[in-house]
Short mmCIF file of C-alpha atoms in Angstrom, two decimals:
data_model
loop_
_atom_site.label_atom_id
_atom_site.label_comp_id
_atom_site.label_asym_id
_atom_site.label_seq_id
_atom_site.Cartn_x
_atom_site.Cartn_y
_atom_site.Cartn_z
CA MET J 5 136.37 -10.42 -12.34
CA LEU J 6 137.99 -13.10 -10.11
CA GLU J 7 137.94 -10.71 -7.12
CA ALA J 8 134.22 -10.10 -7.63
CA LEU J 9 133.63 -13.82 -7.75
CA ILE J 10 135.56 -14.28 -4.58
CA ASP J 11 133.62 -11.50 -2.85
CA ARG J 12 130.31 -13.02 -3.85
CA LEU J 13 130.94 -16.76 -3.24
CA GLY J 14 134.05 -16.95 -1.05
CA GLU J 15 137.40 -18.50 -1.80
CA PRO J 16 136.54 -22.09 -0.79
CA VAL J 17 133.50 -22.14 -3.10
CA VAL J 18 135.47 -20.70 -5.99
CA LEU J 19 138.36 -23.20 -5.44
CA PHE J 20 135.85 -26.02 -5.28
CA GLY J 21 134.21 -24.84 -8.51
CA PHE J 22 137.60 -24.69 -10.22
CA GLY J 23 138.34 -28.23 -9.16
CA LEU J 24 134.92 -29.48 -10.20
CA ILE J 25 135.07 -27.94 -13.64
CA ILE J 26 138.70 -28.82 -14.37
CA GLY J 27 138.16 -32.29 -12.95
CA ALA J 28 135.14 -32.89 -15.20
CA VAL J 29 137.07 -31.82 -18.33
CA PHE J 30 139.97 -34.11 -17.24
CA GLY J 31 137.70 -37.07 -16.50
CA ALA J 32 135.76 -36.87 -19.79
CA ALA J 33 138.90 -36.32 -21.85
CA ALA J 34 140.89 -39.02 -20.08
CA GLN J 35 138.06 -41.51 -20.50
CA HIS J 36 137.67 -40.86 -24.25
CA SER J 37 141.39 -40.63 -25.01
CA ARG J 38 142.27 -43.77 -23.02
CA PHE J 39 144.99 -41.74 -21.29
CA CYS J 40 147.02 -44.24 -19.16
CA LEU J 41 150.62 -44.40 -18.23
CA ARG J 42 150.37 -48.16 -17.84
CA GLY J 43 149.14 -48.60 -21.40
CA ALA J 44 151.97 -46.40 -22.65
CA THR J 45 154.65 -48.38 -20.85
CA LEU J 46 153.28 -51.69 -22.14
CA GLU J 47 153.58 -50.42 -25.70
CA VAL J 48 157.14 -49.21 -25.08
CA GLY J 49 157.96 -52.59 -23.48
CA ALA J 50 156.83 -54.22 -26.74
CA PHE J 51 159.19 -51.90 -28.64
CA SER J 52 156.44 -49.96 -30.39
CA ILE J 53 154.97 -46.44 -30.24
CA GLY J 54 151.28 -47.09 -30.37
CA PRO J 55 148.17 -44.99 -29.72
CA ARG J 56 148.55 -45.15 -25.91
CA MET J 57 152.12 -43.87 -26.04
CA LEU J 58 151.18 -41.14 -28.47
CA VAL J 59 148.26 -40.05 -26.23
CA TRP J 60 150.66 -39.90 -23.25
CA ILE J 61 153.19 -37.80 -25.16
CA ILE J 62 150.50 -35.36 -26.35
CA VAL J 63 149.17 -35.04 -22.79
CA PHE J 64 152.59 -34.44 -21.28
CA ALA J 65 153.86 -32.11 -24.00
CA THR J 66 150.64 -30.05 -23.86
CA ALA J 67 150.84 -29.66 -20.11
CA VAL J 68 154.49 -28.60 -20.22
CA SER J 69 154.18 -26.25 -23.18
CA VAL J 70 151.14 -24.39 -21.88
CA THR J 71 152.32 -24.22 -18.29
CA GLN J 72 155.88 -23.06 -19.24
CA GLY J 73 154.46 -20.72 -21.84
CA ALA J 74 152.27 -19.05 -19.24
CA VAL J 75 155.26 -18.78 -16.91
CA GLY J 76 157.38 -17.25 -19.68
CA LEU J 77 154.69 -14.71 -20.49
CA GLY J 78 154.40 -13.68 -16.89
CA LEU J 79 150.84 -14.98 -16.62
CA LEU J 80 151.68 -17.66 -14.07
CA ASP J 81 153.76 -17.75 -10.90
CA VAL J 82 154.37 -21.19 -9.60
CA SER J 83 157.35 -20.43 -7.34
CA ALA J 84 155.21 -21.13 -4.25
CA ALA J 85 154.07 -24.55 -5.54
CA ARG J 86 154.99 -27.45 -3.26
CA GLN J 87 156.82 -29.29 -6.07
CA LEU J 88 159.30 -26.44 -6.28
CA ALA J 89 159.31 -24.42 -3.03
CA ALA J 90 159.39 -27.22 -0.40
CA THR J 91 162.26 -29.56 0.38
CA GLY J 92 162.05 -32.54 -1.88
CA SER J 93 163.18 -36.16 -1.64
CA LEU J 94 165.13 -37.77 -4.48
CA SER J 95 165.24 -41.08 -2.57
CA GLY J 96 161.45 -40.95 -2.17
CA ALA J 97 161.01 -40.08 -5.87
CA ILE J 98 163.21 -43.06 -6.92
CA ILE J 99 161.95 -45.70 -4.49
CA GLY J 100 158.34 -44.50 -4.48
CA GLY J 101 158.34 -44.18 -8.28
CA LEU J 102 159.57 -47.69 -8.77
CA MET J 103 156.90 -49.04 -6.37
CA PHE J 104 154.19 -47.08 -8.06
CA GLY J 105 155.20 -48.17 -11.56
CA ALA J 106 155.25 -51.82 -10.51
CA GLY J 107 151.92 -51.44 -8.75
CA MET J 108 150.09 -49.90 -11.67
CA ILE J 109 151.07 -52.80 -13.86
CA LEU J 110 149.67 -55.25 -11.33
CA ALA J 111 146.49 -53.24 -10.84
CA ARG J 112 146.04 -52.60 -14.60
CA GLY J 113 145.91 -48.85 -14.18
CA CYS J 114 147.39 -45.88 -12.29
CA VAL J 115 145.37 -43.96 -9.73
CA SER J 116 143.92 -41.56 -12.23
CA ARG J 117 142.90 -44.41 -14.52
CA LEU J 118 141.31 -46.32 -11.68
CA LEU J 119 139.18 -43.23 -10.81
CA VAL J 120 138.17 -42.78 -14.43
CA LEU J 121 137.27 -46.43 -14.87
CA SER J 122 135.35 -46.48 -11.57
CA ALA J 123 132.85 -44.10 -13.16
CA THR J 124 132.34 -46.49 -16.09
CA GLY J 125 131.07 -49.33 -13.90
CA ASN J 126 134.40 -51.12 -13.33
CA LEU J 127 134.05 -52.72 -9.87
CA ARG J 128 137.68 -53.88 -9.98
CA ALA J 129 138.76 -50.24 -10.25
CA ILE J 130 136.50 -49.17 -7.42
CA MET J 131 137.83 -51.78 -5.04
CA THR J 132 141.47 -51.18 -6.02
CA GLY J 133 141.04 -47.44 -5.77
CA LEU J 134 139.66 -47.71 -2.25
CA VAL J 135 142.66 -49.78 -1.12
CA VAL J 136 145.07 -47.33 -2.79
CA THR J 137 143.32 -44.50 -0.90
CA LEU J 138 143.48 -46.26 2.51
CA VAL J 139 147.14 -47.20 2.12
CA ALA J 140 147.95 -43.68 1.00
CA GLN J 141 146.30 -42.26 4.10
CA ALA J 142 148.23 -44.74 6.32
CA SER J 143 151.38 -43.71 4.59
CA LEU J 144 150.70 -40.00 4.98
CA ARG J 145 149.58 -39.82 8.59
CA GLY J 146 149.08 -43.39 9.86
CA ALA J 147 150.98 -46.59 10.68
CA LEU J 148 153.06 -46.49 7.49
CA SER J 149 154.16 -42.86 7.87
CA PRO J 150 157.38 -43.61 9.82
CA ALA J 151 158.60 -45.91 7.04
CA ARG J 152 157.78 -43.29 4.45
CA GLU J 153 159.50 -40.57 6.36
CA MET J 154 162.59 -42.70 6.89
CA LEU J 155 162.95 -43.48 3.20
CA ALA J 156 162.29 -39.86 2.23
CA ARG J 157 165.11 -38.67 4.42
CA LEU J 158 167.77 -40.79 2.72
CA TRP J 159 168.39 -38.20 -0.03
CA THR J 160 166.87 -34.79 0.06
CA VAL J 161 167.14 -31.63 -2.07
CA GLU J 162 166.46 -28.07 -0.91
CA GLY J 163 163.50 -26.26 -2.38
CA GLY J 164 163.83 -23.31 -4.71
CA ALA J 165 166.45 -23.27 -7.43
CA GLY J 166 167.89 -26.57 -6.27
CA ARG J 167 164.64 -28.37 -7.01
CA SER J 168 164.07 -26.71 -10.37
CA LEU J 169 165.22 -28.73 -13.37
CA GLY J 170 165.19 -25.63 -15.51
CA GLU J 171 167.53 -23.77 -13.11
CA ARG J 172 169.90 -26.70 -12.87
CA LEU J 173 170.10 -27.09 -16.62
CA GLY J 174 170.01 -23.43 -17.41
CA ILE J 175 166.81 -23.73 -19.40
CA GLY J 176 164.31 -20.88 -19.24
CA SER J 177 160.56 -21.30 -19.28
CA GLY J 178 160.39 -19.89 -22.84
CA ALA J 179 162.90 -22.47 -24.13
CA ALA J 180 161.16 -25.31 -22.27
CA GLY J 181 157.76 -24.25 -23.63
CA ALA J 182 159.15 -24.07 -27.22
CA VAL J 183 160.84 -27.50 -27.00
CA SER J 184 157.75 -29.15 -25.61
CA ALA J 185 155.60 -27.48 -28.29
CA ILE J 186 157.82 -29.02 -30.95
CA VAL J 187 157.52 -32.40 -29.31
CA LEU J 188 153.75 -31.95 -29.22
CA LEU J 189 153.69 -31.07 -32.92
CA ALA J 190 155.74 -34.17 -33.76
CA ALA J 191 153.43 -36.35 -31.68
CA LEU J 192 150.35 -34.91 -33.39
CA VAL J 193 151.79 -35.50 -36.86
CA MET J 194 152.71 -39.09 -35.92
CA ALA J 195 149.26 -39.68 -34.46
CA PHE J 196 147.45 -38.59 -37.60
CA ARG J 197 149.87 -40.49 -39.91
CA ARG J 198 149.11 -43.66 -37.91
CA ALA J 199 145.36 -43.03 -38.27
CA SER J 200 144.72 -42.41 -34.62
CA ALA J 201 141.12 -41.45 -33.89
CA PRO J 202 140.87 -37.65 -34.24
CA SER J 203 138.55 -37.45 -31.25
CA HIS J 204 141.09 -39.33 -29.15
CA VAL J 205 143.83 -36.91 -30.12
CA VAL J 206 141.65 -33.91 -29.31
CA ALA J 207 140.72 -35.46 -25.99
CA ALA J 208 144.37 -36.00 -25.18
CA LEU J 209 144.98 -32.23 -25.82
CA PHE J 210 142.26 -31.46 -23.31
CA VAL J 211 143.78 -33.74 -20.69
CA GLY J 212 147.03 -31.74 -20.95
CA LEU J 213 145.19 -28.41 -20.98
CA ALA J 214 143.30 -29.48 -17.80
CA VAL J 215 146.65 -29.94 -15.99
CA ALA J 216 147.79 -26.49 -17.06
CA ALA J 217 144.48 -25.01 -16.22
CA GLY J 218 144.81 -26.32 -12.65
CA TRP J 219 148.05 -24.39 -12.16
CA ILE J 220 146.71 -21.24 -13.80
CA ALA J 221 143.44 -21.32 -11.80
CA THR J 222 144.93 -21.85 -8.39
CA ALA J 223 147.85 -19.49 -8.96
CA SER J 224 145.45 -16.77 -10.16
CA LEU J 225 143.37 -17.15 -7.05
CA ALA J 226 146.40 -17.17 -4.80
CA ALA J 227 147.58 -13.90 -6.35
CA VAL J 228 144.45 -11.99 -5.39
CA SER J 229 143.45 -13.79 -2.27
CA LEU J 230 144.01 -12.36 1.26
CA GLU J 231 144.29 -15.93 2.52
CA ILE J 232 146.98 -18.53 1.82
CA VAL J 233 145.81 -20.55 -1.21
CA PRO J 234 147.95 -23.59 -2.18
CA VAL J 235 149.10 -23.38 -5.76
CA SER J 236 148.36 -26.82 -7.17
CA SER J 237 146.99 -28.80 -10.10
CA ILE J 238 145.64 -32.21 -10.83
CA THR J 239 146.78 -35.03 -8.57
CA PHE J 240 144.76 -37.86 -7.17
CA THR J 241 146.23 -39.93 -4.35
CA GLY J 242 146.35 -37.18 -1.71
CA PRO J 243 142.97 -35.56 -2.65
CA SER J 244 141.28 -38.97 -2.79
CA ALA J 245 142.62 -39.89 0.69
CA ASP J 246 141.61 -36.48 2.18
CA THR J 247 138.14 -36.66 0.56
CA LEU J 248 137.51 -40.20 1.80
CA MET J 249 138.76 -39.51 5.31
CA GLY J 250 136.82 -36.30 5.47
CA LEU J 251 133.58 -38.03 4.51
CA VAL J 252 134.21 -40.78 7.08
CA ASN J 253 135.32 -38.52 9.98
CA GLU J 254 133.53 -35.18 9.45
CA ARG J 255 129.96 -34.11 8.93
CA TYR J 256 131.02 -31.22 6.75
CA LEU J 257 133.98 -31.43 4.29
CA PRO J 258 135.87 -28.09 3.91
CA LEU J 259 135.69 -27.06 0.25
CA SER J 260 138.90 -26.76 -1.73
CA PHE J 261 140.30 -27.37 -5.26
CA ALA J 262 141.23 -30.97 -4.35
CA VAL J 263 137.79 -31.72 -2.92
CA GLY J 264 136.15 -30.61 -6.11
CA LEU J 265 138.60 -32.46 -8.30
CA VAL J 266 137.70 -36.10 -7.39
CA PRO J 267 133.89 -35.82 -7.93
CA GLY J 268 134.49 -33.73 -11.01
CA VAL J 269 136.66 -36.39 -12.63
CA PHE J 270 134.08 -39.04 -11.68
CA ALA J 271 131.21 -37.06 -13.20
CA GLY J 272 133.14 -36.24 -16.35
CA SER J 273 134.11 -39.83 -16.93
CA LEU J 274 130.57 -41.09 -16.17
CA ALA J 275 129.05 -38.65 -18.65
CA MET J 276 131.50 -39.57 -21.35
CA SER J 277 131.07 -43.32 -20.85
CA LEU J 278 127.31 -42.89 -21.02
CA ALA J 279 127.51 -40.67 -24.13
CA THR J 280 129.78 -43.12 -25.89
CA ARG J 281 127.90 -46.20 -24.62
CA GLU J 282 130.99 -47.58 -22.90
CA PHE J 283 129.45 -47.92 -19.42
CA GLY J 284 129.41 -51.51 -18.29
CA VAL J 285 129.95 -53.48 -15.11
CA VAL J 286 133.33 -55.21 -14.90
CA ARG J 287 134.09 -57.67 -12.11
CA PHE J 288 137.05 -59.72 -10.88
CA GLY J 289 137.46 -63.09 -12.64
CA PRO J 290 139.87 -65.95 -13.25
CA ASP J 291 141.92 -63.72 -15.57
CA ALA J 292 141.81 -60.83 -13.09
CA PRO J 293 142.68 -62.25 -9.67
CA MET J 294 141.80 -59.91 -6.81
CA GLU J 295 145.04 -60.56 -4.88
CA ARG J 296 147.14 -59.19 -7.76
CA TYR J 297 145.14 -55.99 -7.81
CA LEU J 298 145.39 -55.59 -4.03
CA ILE J 299 149.16 -55.97 -4.07
CA GLY J 300 149.34 -53.39 -6.85
CA ALA J 301 147.08 -51.08 -4.86
CA VAL J 302 149.35 -51.29 -1.78
CA LEU J 303 152.42 -50.56 -3.87
CA MET J 304 150.73 -47.58 -5.51
CA GLY J 305 149.31 -46.13 -2.25
CA PHE J 306 152.63 -46.14 -0.45
CA GLY J 307 154.69 -45.36 -3.54
CA SER J 308 152.68 -42.27 -4.47
CA MET J 309 152.96 -40.78 -1.06
CA LEU J 310 156.66 -41.48 -1.02
CA ALA J 311 157.26 -40.20 -4.51
CA GLY J 312 155.31 -36.98 -3.94
CA GLY J 313 152.39 -37.83 -6.28
CA CYS J 314 150.87 -40.33 -8.65
CA ALA J 315 151.46 -40.75 -12.40
CA VAL J 316 149.51 -37.58 -13.02
CA GLY J 317 150.29 -35.55 -9.90
CA ALA J 318 154.09 -36.14 -10.04
CA ALA J 319 154.91 -37.18 -13.59
CA VAL J 320 152.59 -34.76 -15.49
CA SER J 321 151.50 -31.94 -13.14
CA GLY J 322 154.88 -31.77 -11.37
CA GLY J 323 156.75 -32.44 -14.64
CA ALA J 324 154.96 -29.43 -16.19
CA LEU J 325 156.68 -27.25 -13.56
CA LEU J 326 160.11 -28.76 -14.44
CA SER J 327 160.32 -29.98 -10.90
CA LEU J 328 163.49 -32.13 -10.48
CA THR J 329 161.91 -34.63 -8.04
CA ALA J 330 158.77 -34.94 -10.26
CA TRP J 331 160.87 -35.80 -13.31
CA VAL J 332 162.86 -38.34 -11.31
CA ALA J 333 159.67 -39.82 -9.87
CA GLY J 334 158.07 -39.97 -13.39
CA ALA J 335 161.23 -41.72 -14.82
CA SER J 336 161.23 -44.14 -11.93
CA MET J 337 157.59 -44.97 -12.57
CA TRP J 338 158.51 -45.85 -16.16
CA VAL J 339 161.34 -48.04 -15.00
CA GLY J 340 159.22 -49.87 -12.43
CA ALA J 341 156.49 -50.45 -14.96
CA LEU J 342 158.91 -51.72 -17.69
CA LEU J 343 160.62 -54.07 -15.21
CA MET J 344 157.52 -55.74 -13.71
CA PRO J 345 156.60 -57.75 -16.86
CA LEU J 346 160.11 -59.21 -16.80
CA PHE J 347 159.17 -60.94 -13.50
CA ILE J 348 155.56 -61.83 -14.62
CA PRO J 349 155.74 -62.19 -18.43
CA SER J 350 151.92 -62.65 -18.74
CA LEU J 351 151.45 -59.02 -17.67
CA ALA J 352 152.98 -57.82 -20.91
CA LYS J 353 150.22 -59.56 -22.93
CA GLU J 354 147.34 -57.89 -21.19
CA ARG J 355 145.47 -55.29 -23.25
CA PRO J 356 144.84 -51.94 -21.46
CA ARG J 357 141.20 -51.00 -20.93
#
């Protein structure tokens, strides 16, 4: 069936379609579930496990359990994924993760959350997201790339078994999938006992499933394609930068999974916000100074490129593969986010949106 679809439409169109559909599911589910790493870290910083933390656990555990379950059943081959196959940077994961975590606290949202909020009429998120994208592009190929490359070279790890957390710990995909499924079940039980909105819980499950679906869709296409198809899943900083630069510099944007992902997320979030009547214009104000958001955007743009991904691309998508650098980056994001309110105590009192 997939081969017939490729023959009829071509690989770029199929990849774009996968990105558009998976992105729309992610955007709608992330908007409704309030999925946000920043909100989860603020709850942990207040020594509580609230709805945001439970949503984050459900998303992460779903992504890991489904992805690793598919690998264990032989339905998914992710050995060629960049997060595992290529040389990784532990120094980049640590330094970039710390920067990203601090930046998302200042900007009141990680990159994925900013994209989701942009579709709901949040002008602060749109402005901040554009700055993140520009800094990310400068860090990847522009004036900031030498600094990123220098920091990334400080501590590297070879791709393959050396970059696989499962290989290092001797944990198979079946065991990893089973453990994450137990964690997921515990989080679901806790969520319902604490009277979390059922629709938010279901939406969180769909966010995690969207991440796993990204790996399955691109890996399935790569397995039958005569061309080289990157095995990837949901991530935002790189695709957002490539999409923006493509629209600015080129008349025609080459279709790919990443190119379909960004408009898909935007459309899904917009549709959900309109359906739930949560669409509304939000501007900068005295309690939301622009300079703080811009500093956060710079930290996230550079940090995500250095860490190998954003809070979703590294911590969730990469984490679902049991990538060592992804787990280190995700842990560093948590540390950076938890430390920032210690320097600016007022940040801990802000309610996530």
